[in-house]
Coordinates of C-alpha atoms in Angstrom, one line a residue:
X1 CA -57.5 -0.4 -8.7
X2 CA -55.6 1.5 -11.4
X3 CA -53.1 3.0 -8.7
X4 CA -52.7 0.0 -7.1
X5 CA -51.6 -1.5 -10.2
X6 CA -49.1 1.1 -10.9
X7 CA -47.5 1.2 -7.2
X8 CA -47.2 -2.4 -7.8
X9 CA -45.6 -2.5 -11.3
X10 CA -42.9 0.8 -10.1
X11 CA -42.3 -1.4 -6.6
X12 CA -41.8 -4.4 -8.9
X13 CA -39.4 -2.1 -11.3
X14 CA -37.6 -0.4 -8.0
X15 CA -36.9 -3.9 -6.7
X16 CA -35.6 -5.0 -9.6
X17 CA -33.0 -2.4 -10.1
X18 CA -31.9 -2.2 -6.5
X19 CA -31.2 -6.2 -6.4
X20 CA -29.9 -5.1 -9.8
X21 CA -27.3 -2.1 -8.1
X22 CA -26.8 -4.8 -5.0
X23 CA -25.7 -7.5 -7.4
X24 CA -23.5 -5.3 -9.5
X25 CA -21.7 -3.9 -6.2
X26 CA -21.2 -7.5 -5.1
X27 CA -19.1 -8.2 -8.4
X28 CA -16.9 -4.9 -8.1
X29 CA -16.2 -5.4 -4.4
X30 CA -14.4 -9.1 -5.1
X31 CA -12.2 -10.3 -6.4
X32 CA -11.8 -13.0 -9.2
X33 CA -9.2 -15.6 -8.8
X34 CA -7.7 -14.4 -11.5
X35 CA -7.6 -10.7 -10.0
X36 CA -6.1 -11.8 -6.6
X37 CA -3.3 -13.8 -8.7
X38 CA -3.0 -10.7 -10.9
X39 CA -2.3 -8.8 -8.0
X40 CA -0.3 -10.9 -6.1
X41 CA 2.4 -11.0 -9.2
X42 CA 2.4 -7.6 -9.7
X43 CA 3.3 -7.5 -6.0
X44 CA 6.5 -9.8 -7.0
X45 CA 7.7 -7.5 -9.4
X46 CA 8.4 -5.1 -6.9
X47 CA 9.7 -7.8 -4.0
X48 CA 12.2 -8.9 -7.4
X49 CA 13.5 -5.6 -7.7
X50 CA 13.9 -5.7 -3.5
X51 CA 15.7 -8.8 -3.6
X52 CA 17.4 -7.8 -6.8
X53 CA 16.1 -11.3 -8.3
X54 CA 16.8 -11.5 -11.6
X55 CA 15.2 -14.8 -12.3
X56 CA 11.8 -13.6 -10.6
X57 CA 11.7 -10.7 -12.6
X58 CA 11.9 -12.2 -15.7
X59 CA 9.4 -14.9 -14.9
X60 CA 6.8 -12.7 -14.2
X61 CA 6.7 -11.3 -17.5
X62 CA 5.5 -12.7 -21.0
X63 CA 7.9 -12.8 -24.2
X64 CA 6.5 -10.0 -25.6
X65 CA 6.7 -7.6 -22.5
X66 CA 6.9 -4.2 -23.0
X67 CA 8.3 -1.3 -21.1
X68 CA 6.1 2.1 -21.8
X69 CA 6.9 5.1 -22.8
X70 CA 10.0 3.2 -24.5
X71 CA 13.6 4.8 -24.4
X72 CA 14.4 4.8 -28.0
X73 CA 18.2 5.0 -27.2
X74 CA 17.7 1.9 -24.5
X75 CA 14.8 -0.3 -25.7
X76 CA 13.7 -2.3 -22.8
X77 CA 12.3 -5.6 -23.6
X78 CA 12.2 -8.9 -21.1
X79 CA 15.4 -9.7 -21.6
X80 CA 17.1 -6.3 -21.3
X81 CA 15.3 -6.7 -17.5
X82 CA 17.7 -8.3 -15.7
X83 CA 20.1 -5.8 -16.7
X84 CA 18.0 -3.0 -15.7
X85 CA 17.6 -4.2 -12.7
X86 CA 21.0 -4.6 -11.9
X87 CA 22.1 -1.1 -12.7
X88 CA 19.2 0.3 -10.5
X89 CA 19.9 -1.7 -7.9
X90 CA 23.9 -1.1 -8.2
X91 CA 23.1 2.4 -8.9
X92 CA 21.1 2.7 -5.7
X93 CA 22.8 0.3 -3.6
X94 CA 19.7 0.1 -0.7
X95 CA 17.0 0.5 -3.7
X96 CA 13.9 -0.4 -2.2
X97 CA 10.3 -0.5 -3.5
X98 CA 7.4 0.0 -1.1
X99 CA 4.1 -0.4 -2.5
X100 CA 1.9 2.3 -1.0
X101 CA -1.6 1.1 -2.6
X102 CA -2.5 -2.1 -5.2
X103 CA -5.5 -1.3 -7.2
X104 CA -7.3 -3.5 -10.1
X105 CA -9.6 -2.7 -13.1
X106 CA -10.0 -5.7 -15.0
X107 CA -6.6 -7.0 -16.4
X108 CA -4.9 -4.0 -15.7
X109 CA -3.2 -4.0 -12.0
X110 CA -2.2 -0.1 -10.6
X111 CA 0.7 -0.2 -8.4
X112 CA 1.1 3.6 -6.5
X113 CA 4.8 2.7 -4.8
X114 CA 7.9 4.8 -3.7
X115 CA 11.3 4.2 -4.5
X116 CA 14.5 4.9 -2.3
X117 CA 18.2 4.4 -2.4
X118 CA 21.5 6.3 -1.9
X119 CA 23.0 7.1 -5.2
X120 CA 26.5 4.9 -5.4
X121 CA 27.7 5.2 -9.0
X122 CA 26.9 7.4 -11.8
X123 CA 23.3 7.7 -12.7
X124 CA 21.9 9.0 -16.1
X125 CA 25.2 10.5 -16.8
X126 CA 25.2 13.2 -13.2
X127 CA 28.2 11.4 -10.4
X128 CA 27.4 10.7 -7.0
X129 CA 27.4 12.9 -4.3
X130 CA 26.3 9.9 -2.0
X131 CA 22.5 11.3 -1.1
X132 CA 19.5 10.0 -1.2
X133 CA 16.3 9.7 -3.2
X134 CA 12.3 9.3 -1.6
X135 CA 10.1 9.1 -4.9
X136 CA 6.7 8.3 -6.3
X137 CA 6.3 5.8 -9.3
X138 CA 2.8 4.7 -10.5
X139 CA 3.0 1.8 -12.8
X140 CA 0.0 0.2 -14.5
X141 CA 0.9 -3.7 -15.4
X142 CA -1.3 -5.2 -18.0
X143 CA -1.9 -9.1 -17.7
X144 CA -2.7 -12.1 -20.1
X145 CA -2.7 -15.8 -19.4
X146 CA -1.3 -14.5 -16.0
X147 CA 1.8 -12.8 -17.4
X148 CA 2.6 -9.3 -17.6
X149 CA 2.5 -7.9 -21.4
X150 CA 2.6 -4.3 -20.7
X151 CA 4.3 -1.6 -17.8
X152 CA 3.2 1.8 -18.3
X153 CA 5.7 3.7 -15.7
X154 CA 5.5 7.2 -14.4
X155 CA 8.4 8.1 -12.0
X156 CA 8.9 11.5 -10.2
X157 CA 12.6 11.4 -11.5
X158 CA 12.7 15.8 -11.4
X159 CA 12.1 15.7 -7.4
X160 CA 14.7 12.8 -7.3
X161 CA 17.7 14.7 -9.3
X162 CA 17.1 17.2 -6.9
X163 CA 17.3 15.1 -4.0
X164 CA 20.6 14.3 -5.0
X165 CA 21.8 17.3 -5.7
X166 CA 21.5 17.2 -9.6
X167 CA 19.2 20.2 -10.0
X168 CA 19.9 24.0 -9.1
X169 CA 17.9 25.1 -6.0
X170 CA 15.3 27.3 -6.6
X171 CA 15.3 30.5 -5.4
X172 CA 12.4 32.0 -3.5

C-alpha cells in the first residue's frame, strides 16, 4: 500500500509539472496582442525608411526616443530622424531594408535585416565611386505604450566601406 501511495503522489507530481511545461510552452509560442502590434511597427520602421517616409518614421517613435550607441558629434534624437533618413536615403539612392527575421522577447522586438544601395554622394566623409553595398544590421527596438523608446543598432559598416571601395584590399 505504501508503494502505491508513492507511485500515486510522484504520478500526481509528474502530471503536474508536465501540464505545468505544456502550459508554459503555450504562452511562449503566442503571441500577445501587444506583441503582434509591437512587431508589426517595428516592421514599419523599416517600410519608412523604404518609402523614405518621413512622417511614418517619426510617428512610430516616442518623444524620448533614443538612438544607441549615440554619436556624440551627431546626437540622434526623434526629431533629428527625418533628417537621417533623408541623407541615407539620398546617400544611397535605391537604399532598401529587407527584414531577414523578426524576433520578440517581451517589449523588446529583434529585427536581423540587410541593407542595400549604390553610394550617390559623399558618405562619412569617402566620395562615390558609384558601387554598391549588401549589409547586415541587427537592431533591437524597445516599446512602451506602443511606441518605440529605444534602437540599439549594430551595422556591418567595415564590410560595406569595402564594398565600395573605401578600404585597401587585403592581401592574401
Amino acid at each position: 500500500m505504501k508503494t502505491f501511495k508513492k507511485i500515486t503522489v510522484a504520478a500526481i507530481a509528474f502530471a503536474g509539472i508536465l501540464v505545468a511545461a505544456c502550459s508554459q510552452d503555450k504562452k511562449q509560442g503566442s503571441d500577445t496582442k501587444e506583441q503582434t502590434d509591437n512587431k508589426q511597427k517595428a516592421r514599419k520602421w523599416y517600410d519608412a525608411f523604404n518609402a523614405k517616409d518621413t512622417v511614418l518614421l517619426q510617428s512610430l517613435l516616442d518623444e524620448e526616443w533614443q538612438d544607441l550607441p549615440t554619436d556624440p558629434k551627431h546626437p540622434v534624437g526623434k526629431k533629428e530622424t527625418g533628417e537621417l533618413l533623408t541623407h541615407l536615403t539620398t546617400v544611397f539612392s535605391d537604399f532598401n531594408c529587407e527584414i531577414k527575421d523578426i524576433l520578440q522577447d517581451g517589449n523588446k522586438v529583434i529585427v536581423r535585416s540587410v541593407l542595400r544601395g549604390k553610394q550617390a554622394s559623399d558618405f562619412m566623409g569617402f566620395p562615390s565611386k558609384a558601387r554598391s553595398i549588401s549589409i547586415q544590421a541587427i537592431d533591437i527596438h524597445e516599446f512602451r505604450n506602443g511606441k518605440i523608446v529605444r534602437t540599439w543598432h549594430t551595422e556591418d559598416w567595415l564590410s560595406g566601406l569595402g564594398q565600395l571601395g573605401h578600404l585597401p584590399e587585403a592581401k592574401p
